GROMACS .gro file of N, CA and C in nm:
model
  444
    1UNK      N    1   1.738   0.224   1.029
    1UNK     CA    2   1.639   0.317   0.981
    1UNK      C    3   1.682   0.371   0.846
    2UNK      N    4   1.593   0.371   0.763
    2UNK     CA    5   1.589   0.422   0.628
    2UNK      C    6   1.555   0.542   0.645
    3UNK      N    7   1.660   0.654   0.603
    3UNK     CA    8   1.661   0.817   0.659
    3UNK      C    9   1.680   0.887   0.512
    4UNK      N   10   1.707   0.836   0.393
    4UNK     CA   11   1.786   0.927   0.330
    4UNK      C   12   1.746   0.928   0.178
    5UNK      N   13   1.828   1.045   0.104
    5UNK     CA   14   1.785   1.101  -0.039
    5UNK      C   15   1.793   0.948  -0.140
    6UNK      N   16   1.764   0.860  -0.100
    6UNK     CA   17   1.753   0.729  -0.204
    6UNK      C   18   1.758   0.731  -0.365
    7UNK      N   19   1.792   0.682  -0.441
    7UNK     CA   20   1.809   0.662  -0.614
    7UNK      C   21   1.675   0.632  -0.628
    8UNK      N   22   1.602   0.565  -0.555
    8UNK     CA   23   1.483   0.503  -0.587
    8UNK      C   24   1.366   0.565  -0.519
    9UNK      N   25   1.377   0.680  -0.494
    9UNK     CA   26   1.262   0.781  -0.469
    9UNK      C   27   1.215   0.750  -0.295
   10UNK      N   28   1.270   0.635  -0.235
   10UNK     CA   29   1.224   0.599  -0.114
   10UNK      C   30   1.329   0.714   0.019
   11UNK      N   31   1.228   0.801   0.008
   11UNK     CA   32   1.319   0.936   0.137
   11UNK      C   33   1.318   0.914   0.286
   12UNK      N   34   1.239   0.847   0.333
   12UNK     CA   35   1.190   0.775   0.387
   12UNK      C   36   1.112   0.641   0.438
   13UNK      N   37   1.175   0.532   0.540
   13UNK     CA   38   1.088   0.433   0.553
   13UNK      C   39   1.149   0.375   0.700
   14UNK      N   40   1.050   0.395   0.803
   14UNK     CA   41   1.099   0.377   0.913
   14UNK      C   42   0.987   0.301   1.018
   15UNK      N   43   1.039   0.213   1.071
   15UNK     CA   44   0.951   0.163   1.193
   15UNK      C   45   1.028   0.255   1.342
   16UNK      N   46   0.902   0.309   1.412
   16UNK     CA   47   0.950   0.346   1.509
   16UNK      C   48   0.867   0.309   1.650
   17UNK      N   49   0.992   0.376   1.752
   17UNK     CA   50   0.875   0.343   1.918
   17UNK      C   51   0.842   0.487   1.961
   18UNK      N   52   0.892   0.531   1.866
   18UNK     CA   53   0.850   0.716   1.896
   18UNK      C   54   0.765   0.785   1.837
   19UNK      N   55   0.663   0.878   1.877
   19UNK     CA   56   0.529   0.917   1.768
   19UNK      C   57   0.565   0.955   1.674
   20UNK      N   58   0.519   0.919   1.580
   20UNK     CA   59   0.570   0.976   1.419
   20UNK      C   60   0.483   1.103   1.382
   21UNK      N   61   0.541   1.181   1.338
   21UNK     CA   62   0.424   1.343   1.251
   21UNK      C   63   0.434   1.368   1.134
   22UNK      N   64   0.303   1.395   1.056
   22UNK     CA   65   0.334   1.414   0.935
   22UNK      C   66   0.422   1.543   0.909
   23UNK      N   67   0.429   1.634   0.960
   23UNK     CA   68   0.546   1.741   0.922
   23UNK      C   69   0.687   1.664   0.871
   24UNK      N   70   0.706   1.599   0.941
   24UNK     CA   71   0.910   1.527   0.912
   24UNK      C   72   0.873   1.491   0.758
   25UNK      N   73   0.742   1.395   0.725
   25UNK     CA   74   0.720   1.350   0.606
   25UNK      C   75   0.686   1.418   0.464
   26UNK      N   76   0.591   1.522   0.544
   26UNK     CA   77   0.614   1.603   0.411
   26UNK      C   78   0.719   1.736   0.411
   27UNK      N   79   0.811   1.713   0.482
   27UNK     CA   80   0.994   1.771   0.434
   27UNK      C   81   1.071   1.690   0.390
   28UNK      N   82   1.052   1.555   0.419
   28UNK     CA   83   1.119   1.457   0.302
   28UNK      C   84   1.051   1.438   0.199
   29UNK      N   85   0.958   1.498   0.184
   29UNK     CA   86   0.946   1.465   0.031
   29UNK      C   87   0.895   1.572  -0.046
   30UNK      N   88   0.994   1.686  -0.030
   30UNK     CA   89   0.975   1.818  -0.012
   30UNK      C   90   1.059   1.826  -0.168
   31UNK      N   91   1.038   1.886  -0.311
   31UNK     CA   92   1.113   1.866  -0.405
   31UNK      C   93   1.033   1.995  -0.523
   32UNK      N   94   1.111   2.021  -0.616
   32UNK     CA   95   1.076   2.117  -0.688
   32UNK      C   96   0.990   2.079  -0.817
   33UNK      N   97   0.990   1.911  -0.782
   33UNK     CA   98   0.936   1.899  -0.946
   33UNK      C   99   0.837   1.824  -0.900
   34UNK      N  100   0.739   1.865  -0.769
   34UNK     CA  101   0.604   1.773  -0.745
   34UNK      C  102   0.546   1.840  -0.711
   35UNK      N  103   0.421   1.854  -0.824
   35UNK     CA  104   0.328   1.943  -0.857
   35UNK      C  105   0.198   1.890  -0.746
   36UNK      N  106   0.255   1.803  -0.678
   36UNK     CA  107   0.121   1.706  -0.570
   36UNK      C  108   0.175   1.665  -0.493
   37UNK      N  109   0.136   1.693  -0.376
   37UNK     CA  110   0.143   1.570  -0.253
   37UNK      C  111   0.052   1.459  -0.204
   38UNK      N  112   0.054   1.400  -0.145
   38UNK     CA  113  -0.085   1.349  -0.109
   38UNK      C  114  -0.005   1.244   0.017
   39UNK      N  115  -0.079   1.238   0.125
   39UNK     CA  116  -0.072   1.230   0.297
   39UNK      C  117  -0.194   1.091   0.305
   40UNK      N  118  -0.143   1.016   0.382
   40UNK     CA  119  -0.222   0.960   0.454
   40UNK      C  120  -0.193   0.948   0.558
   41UNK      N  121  -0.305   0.951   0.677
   41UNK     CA  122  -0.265   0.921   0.858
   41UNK      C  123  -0.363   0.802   0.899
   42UNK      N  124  -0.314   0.708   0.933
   42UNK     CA  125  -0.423   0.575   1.002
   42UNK      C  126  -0.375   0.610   1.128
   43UNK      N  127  -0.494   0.628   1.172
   43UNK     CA  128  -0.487   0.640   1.358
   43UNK      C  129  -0.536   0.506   1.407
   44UNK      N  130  -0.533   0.512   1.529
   44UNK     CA  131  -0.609   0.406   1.619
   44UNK      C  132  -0.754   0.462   1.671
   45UNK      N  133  -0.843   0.390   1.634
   45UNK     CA  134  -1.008   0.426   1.603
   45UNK      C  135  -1.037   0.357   1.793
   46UNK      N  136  -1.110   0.458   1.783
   46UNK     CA  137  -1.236   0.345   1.927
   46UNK      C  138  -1.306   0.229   1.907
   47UNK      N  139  -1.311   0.195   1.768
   47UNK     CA  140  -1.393   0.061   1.753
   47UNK      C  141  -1.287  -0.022   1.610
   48UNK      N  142  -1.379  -0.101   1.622
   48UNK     CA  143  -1.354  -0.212   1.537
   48UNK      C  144  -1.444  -0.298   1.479
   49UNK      N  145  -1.510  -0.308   1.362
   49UNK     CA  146  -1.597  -0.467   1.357
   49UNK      C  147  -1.614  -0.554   1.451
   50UNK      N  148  -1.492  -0.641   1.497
   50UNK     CA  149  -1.479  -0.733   1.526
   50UNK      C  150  -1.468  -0.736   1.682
   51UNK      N  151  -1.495  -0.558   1.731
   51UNK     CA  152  -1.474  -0.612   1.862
   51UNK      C  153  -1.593  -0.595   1.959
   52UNK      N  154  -1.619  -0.674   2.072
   52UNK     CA  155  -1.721  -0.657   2.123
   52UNK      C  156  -1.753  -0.513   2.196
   53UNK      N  157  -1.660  -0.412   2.198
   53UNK     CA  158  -1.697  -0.311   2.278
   53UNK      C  159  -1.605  -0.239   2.231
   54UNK      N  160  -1.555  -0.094   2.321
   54UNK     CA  161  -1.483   0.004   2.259
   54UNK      C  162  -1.324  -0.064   2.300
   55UNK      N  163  -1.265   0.014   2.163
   55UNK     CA  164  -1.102   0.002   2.156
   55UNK      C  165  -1.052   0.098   2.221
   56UNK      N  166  -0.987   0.084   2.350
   56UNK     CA  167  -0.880   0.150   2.411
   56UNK      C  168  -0.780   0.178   2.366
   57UNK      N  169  -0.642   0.061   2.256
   57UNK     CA  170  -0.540   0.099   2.207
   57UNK      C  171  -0.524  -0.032   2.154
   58UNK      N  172  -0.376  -0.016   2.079
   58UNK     CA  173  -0.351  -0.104   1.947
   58UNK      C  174  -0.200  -0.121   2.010
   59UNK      N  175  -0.160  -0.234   2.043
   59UNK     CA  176  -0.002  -0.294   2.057
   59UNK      C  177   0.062  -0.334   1.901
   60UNK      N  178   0.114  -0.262   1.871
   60UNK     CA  179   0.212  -0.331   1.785
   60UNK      C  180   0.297  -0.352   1.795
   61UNK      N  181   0.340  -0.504   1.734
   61UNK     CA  182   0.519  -0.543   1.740
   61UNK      C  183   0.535  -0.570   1.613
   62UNK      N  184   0.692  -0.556   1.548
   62UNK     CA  185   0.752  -0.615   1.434
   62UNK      C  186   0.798  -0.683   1.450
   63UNK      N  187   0.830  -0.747   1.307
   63UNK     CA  188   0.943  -0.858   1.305
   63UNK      C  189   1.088  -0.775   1.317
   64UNK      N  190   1.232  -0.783   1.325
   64UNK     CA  191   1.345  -0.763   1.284
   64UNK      C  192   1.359  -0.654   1.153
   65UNK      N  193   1.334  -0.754   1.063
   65UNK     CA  194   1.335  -0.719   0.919
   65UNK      C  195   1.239  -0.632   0.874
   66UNK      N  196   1.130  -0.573   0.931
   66UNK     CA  197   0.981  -0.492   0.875
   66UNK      C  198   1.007  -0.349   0.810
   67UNK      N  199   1.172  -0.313   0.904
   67UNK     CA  200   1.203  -0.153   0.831
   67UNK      C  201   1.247  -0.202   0.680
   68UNK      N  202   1.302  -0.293   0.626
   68UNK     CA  203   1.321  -0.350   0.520
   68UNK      C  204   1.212  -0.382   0.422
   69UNK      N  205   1.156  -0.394   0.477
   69UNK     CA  206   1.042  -0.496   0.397
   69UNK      C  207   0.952  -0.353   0.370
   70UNK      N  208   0.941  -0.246   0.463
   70UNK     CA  209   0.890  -0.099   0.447
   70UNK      C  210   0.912  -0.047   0.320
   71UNK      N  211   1.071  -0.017   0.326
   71UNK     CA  212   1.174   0.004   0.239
   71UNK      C  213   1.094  -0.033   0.079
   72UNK      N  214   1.120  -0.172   0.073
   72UNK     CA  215   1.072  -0.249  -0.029
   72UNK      C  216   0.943  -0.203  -0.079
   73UNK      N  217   0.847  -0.256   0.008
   73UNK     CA  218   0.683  -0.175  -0.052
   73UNK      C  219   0.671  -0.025  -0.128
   74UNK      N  220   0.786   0.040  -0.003
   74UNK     CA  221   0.781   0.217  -0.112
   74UNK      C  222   0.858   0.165  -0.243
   75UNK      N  223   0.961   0.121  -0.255
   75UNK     CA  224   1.024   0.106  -0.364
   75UNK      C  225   0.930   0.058  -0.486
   76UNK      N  226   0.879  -0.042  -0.438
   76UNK     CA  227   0.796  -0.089  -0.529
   76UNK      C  228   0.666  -0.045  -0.576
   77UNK      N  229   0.596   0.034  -0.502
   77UNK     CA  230   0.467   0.150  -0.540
   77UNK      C  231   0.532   0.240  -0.598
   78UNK      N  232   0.638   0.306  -0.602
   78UNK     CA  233   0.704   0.407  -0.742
   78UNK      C  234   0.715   0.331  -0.847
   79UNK      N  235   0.781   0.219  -0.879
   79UNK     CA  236   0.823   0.157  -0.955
   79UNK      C  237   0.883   0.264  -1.071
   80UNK      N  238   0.823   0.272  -1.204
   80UNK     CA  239   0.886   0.380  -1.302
   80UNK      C  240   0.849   0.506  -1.305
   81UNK      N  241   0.774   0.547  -1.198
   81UNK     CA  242   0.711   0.664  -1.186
   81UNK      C  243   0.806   0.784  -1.111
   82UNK      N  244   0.769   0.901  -1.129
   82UNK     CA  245   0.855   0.997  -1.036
   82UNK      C  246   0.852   1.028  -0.920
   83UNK      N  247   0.792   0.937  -0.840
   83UNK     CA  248   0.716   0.979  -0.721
   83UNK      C  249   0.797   0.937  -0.617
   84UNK      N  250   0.789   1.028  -0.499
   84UNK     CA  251   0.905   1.001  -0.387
   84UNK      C  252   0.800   1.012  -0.288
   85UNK      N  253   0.884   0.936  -0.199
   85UNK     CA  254   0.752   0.860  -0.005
   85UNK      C  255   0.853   0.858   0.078
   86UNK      N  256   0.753   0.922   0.143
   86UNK     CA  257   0.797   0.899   0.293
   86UNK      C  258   0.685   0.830   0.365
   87UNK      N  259   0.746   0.724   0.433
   87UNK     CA  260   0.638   0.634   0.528
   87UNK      C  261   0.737   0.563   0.655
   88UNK      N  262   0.618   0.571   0.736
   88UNK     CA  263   0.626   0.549   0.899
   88UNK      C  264   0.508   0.437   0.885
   89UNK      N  265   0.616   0.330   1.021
   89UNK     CA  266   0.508   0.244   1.110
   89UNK      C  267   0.516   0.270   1.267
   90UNK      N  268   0.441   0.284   1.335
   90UNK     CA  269   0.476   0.316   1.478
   90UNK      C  270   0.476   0.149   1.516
   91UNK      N  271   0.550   0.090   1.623
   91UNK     CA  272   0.519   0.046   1.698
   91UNK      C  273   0.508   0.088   1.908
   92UNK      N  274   0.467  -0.025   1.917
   92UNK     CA  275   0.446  -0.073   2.051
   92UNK      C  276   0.299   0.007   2.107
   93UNK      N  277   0.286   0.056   2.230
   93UNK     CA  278   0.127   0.070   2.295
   93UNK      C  279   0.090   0.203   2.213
   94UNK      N  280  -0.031   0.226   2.142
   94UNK     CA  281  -0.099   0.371   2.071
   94UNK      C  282  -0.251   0.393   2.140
   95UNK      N  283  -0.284   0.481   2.172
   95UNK     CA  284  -0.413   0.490   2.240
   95UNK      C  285  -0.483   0.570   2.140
   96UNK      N  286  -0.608   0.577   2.146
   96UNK     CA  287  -0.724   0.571   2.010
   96UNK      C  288  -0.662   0.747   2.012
   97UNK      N  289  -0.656   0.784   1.893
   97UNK     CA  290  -0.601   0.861   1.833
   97UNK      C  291  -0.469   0.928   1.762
   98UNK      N  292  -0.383   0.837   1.864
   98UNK     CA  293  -0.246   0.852   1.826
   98UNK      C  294  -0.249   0.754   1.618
   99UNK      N  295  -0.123   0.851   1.576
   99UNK     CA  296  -0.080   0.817   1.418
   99UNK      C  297  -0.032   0.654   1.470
  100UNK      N  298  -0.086   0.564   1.342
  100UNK     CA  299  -0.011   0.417   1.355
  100UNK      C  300   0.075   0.436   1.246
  101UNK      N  301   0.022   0.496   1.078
  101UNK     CA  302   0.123   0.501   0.976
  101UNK      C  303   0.078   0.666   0.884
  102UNK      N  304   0.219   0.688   0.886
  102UNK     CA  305   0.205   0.806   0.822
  102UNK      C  306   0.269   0.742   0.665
  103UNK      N  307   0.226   0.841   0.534
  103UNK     CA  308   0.282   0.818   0.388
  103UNK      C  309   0.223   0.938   0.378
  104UNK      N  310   0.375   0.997   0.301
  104UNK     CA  311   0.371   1.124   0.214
  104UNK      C  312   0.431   1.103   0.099
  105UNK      N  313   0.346   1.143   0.004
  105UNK     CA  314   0.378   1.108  -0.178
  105UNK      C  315   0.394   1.202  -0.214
  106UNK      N  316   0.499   1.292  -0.267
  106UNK     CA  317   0.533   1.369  -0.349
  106UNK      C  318   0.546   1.299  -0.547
  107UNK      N  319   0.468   1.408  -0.647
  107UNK     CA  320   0.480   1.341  -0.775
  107UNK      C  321   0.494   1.478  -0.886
  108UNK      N  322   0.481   1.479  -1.005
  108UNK     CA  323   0.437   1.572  -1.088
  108UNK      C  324   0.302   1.603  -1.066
  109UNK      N  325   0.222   1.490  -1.083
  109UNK     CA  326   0.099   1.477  -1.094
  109UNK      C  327   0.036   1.423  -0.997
  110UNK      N  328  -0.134   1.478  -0.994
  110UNK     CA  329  -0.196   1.402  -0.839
  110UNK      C  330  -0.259   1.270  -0.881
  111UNK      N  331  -0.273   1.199  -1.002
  111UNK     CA  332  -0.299   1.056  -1.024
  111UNK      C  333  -0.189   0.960  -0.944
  112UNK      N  334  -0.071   1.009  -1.008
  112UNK     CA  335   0.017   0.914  -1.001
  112UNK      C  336   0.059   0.916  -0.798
  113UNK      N  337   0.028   1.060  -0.754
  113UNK     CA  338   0.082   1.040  -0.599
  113UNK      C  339  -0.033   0.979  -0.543
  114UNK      N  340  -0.198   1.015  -0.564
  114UNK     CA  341  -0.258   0.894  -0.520
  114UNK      C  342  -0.210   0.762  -0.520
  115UNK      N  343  -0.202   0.665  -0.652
  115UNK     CA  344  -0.198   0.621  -0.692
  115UNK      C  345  -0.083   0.525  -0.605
  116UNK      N  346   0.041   0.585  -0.593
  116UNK     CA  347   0.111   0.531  -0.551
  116UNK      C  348   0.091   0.494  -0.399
  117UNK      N  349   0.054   0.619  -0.311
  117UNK     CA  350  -0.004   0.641  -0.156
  117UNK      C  351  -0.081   0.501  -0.174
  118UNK      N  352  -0.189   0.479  -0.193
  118UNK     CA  353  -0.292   0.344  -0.183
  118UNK      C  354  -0.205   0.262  -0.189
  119UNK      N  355  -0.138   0.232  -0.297
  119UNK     CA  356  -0.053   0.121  -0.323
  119UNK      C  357   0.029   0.045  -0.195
  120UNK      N  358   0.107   0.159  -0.150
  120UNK     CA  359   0.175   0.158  -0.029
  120UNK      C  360   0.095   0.095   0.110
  121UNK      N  361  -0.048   0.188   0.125
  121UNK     CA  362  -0.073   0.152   0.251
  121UNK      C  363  -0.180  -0.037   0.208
  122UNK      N  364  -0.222  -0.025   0.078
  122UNK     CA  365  -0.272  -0.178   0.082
  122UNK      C  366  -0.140  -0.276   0.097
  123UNK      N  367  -0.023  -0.276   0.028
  123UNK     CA  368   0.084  -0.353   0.076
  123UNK      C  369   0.109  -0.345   0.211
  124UNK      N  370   0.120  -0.275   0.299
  124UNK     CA  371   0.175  -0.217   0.424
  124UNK      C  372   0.033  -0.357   0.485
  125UNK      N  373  -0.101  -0.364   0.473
  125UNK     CA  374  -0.177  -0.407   0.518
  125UNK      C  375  -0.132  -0.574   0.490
  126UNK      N  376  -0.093  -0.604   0.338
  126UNK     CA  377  -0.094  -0.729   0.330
  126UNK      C  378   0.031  -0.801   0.372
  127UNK      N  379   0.174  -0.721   0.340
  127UNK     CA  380   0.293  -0.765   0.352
  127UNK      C  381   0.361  -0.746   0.486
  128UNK      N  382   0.346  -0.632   0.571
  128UNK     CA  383   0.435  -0.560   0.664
  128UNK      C  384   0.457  -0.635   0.797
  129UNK      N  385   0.525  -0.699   0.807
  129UNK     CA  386   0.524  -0.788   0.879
  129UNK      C  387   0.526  -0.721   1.059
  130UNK      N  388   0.407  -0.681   1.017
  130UNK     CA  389   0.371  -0.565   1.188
  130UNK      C  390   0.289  -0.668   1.227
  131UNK      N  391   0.255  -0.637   1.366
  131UNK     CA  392   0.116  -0.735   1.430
  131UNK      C  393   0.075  -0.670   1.555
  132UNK      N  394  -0.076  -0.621   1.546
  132UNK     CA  395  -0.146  -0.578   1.609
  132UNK      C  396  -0.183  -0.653   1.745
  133UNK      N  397  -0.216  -0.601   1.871
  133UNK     CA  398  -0.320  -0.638   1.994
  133UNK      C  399  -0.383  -0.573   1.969
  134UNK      N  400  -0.552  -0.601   1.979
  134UNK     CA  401  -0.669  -0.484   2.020
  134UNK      C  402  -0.657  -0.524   2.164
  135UNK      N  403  -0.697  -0.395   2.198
  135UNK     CA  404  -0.747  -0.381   2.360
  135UNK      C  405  -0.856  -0.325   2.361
  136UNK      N  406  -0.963  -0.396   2.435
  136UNK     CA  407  -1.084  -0.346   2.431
  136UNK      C  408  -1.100  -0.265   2.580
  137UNK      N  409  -1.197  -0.204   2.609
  137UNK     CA  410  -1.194  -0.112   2.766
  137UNK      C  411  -1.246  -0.234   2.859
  138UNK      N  412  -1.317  -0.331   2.813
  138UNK     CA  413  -1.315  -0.445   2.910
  138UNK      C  414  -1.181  -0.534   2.949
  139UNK      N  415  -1.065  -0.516   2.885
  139UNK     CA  416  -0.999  -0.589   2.882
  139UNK      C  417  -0.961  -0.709   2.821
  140UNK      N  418  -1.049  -0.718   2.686
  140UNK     CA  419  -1.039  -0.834   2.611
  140UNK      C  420  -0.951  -0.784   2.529
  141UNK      N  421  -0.885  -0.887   2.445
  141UNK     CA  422  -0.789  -0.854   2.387
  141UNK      C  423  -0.787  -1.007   2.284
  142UNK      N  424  -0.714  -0.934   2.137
  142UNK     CA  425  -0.713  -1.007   2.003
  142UNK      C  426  -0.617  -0.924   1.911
  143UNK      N  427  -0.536  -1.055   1.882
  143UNK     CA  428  -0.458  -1.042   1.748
  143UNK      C  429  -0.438  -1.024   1.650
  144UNK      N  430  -0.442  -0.908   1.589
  144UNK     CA  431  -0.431  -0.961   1.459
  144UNK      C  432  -0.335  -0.940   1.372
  145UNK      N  433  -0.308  -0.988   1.230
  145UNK     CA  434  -0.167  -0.977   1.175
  145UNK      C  435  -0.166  -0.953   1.061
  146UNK      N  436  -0.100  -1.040   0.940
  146UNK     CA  437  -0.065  -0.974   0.812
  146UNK      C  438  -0.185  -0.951   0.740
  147UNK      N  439  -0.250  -0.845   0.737
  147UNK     CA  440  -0.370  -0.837   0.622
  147UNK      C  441  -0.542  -0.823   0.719
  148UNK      N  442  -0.521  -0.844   0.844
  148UNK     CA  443  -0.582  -0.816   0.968
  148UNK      C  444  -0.615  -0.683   1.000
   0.00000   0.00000   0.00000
């Protein structure tokens, strides 16, 4: 687990099996020279496009390596900017409402902590080597994975 005051603004980046809250996140990225925060929470929704009926809950599993590869994505959405993150992936069973990913952006400015927040959760979508089950209340069930 990636827990700590990092060189590279990353204060946080953790896959967990335990509910994650945004409180822990925005105290890591709790600092005197960020004039902005900015939060995102993806929950687990009751529906889906793609599914024929209502969503009961979302299984996620990782790969090994995904707290790494976490790591990496925050690193790389700061890039030269001042901006420090904290971000969470939950895994294993979430029932429609529970947090799947928390990101807290601390910056000077609120362009750049947007800016960076999006960044994070579209990588997190394309790269993160997480992988979803839907569960539908009928019991159907579907996969999906990087960018899914």
């Amino acid at each position: 687990m990636t827990d700590t005051h990092s060189a590279d603004g990353v204060r946080l980046a953790r896959i967990s099996t335990e509910p994650i809250e945004l409180g822990s996140h925005l105290t890591a990225v709790e600092d005197a020279s960020a004039g902005a925060v900015t939060t995102f929470v993806g929950r687990v929704r009751d529906h889906d496009p793609d599914a024929s009926g209502a969503v009961v809950a979302l299984e996620y599993t990782a790969h090994p390596d995904a707290e790494m590869t976490l790591h990496r994505i925050a690193s790389e959405a700061i890039g030269s900017s001042q901006a420090i993150v904290a971000v969470s992936h939950r895994i294993g069973r979430l029932g429609v409402g529970d947090a799947a990913v928390i990101i807290a952006v601390a910056s000077p400015h609120r362009a750049e902590a947007y800016e960076v927040s999006r960044t994070v959760i579209e990588a997190i979508k394309s790269e993160l080597p997480v992988w979803k089950r839907q569960v539908e209340a009928d019991g159907t069930t579907a996969w999906k994975g990087l960018g899914g």
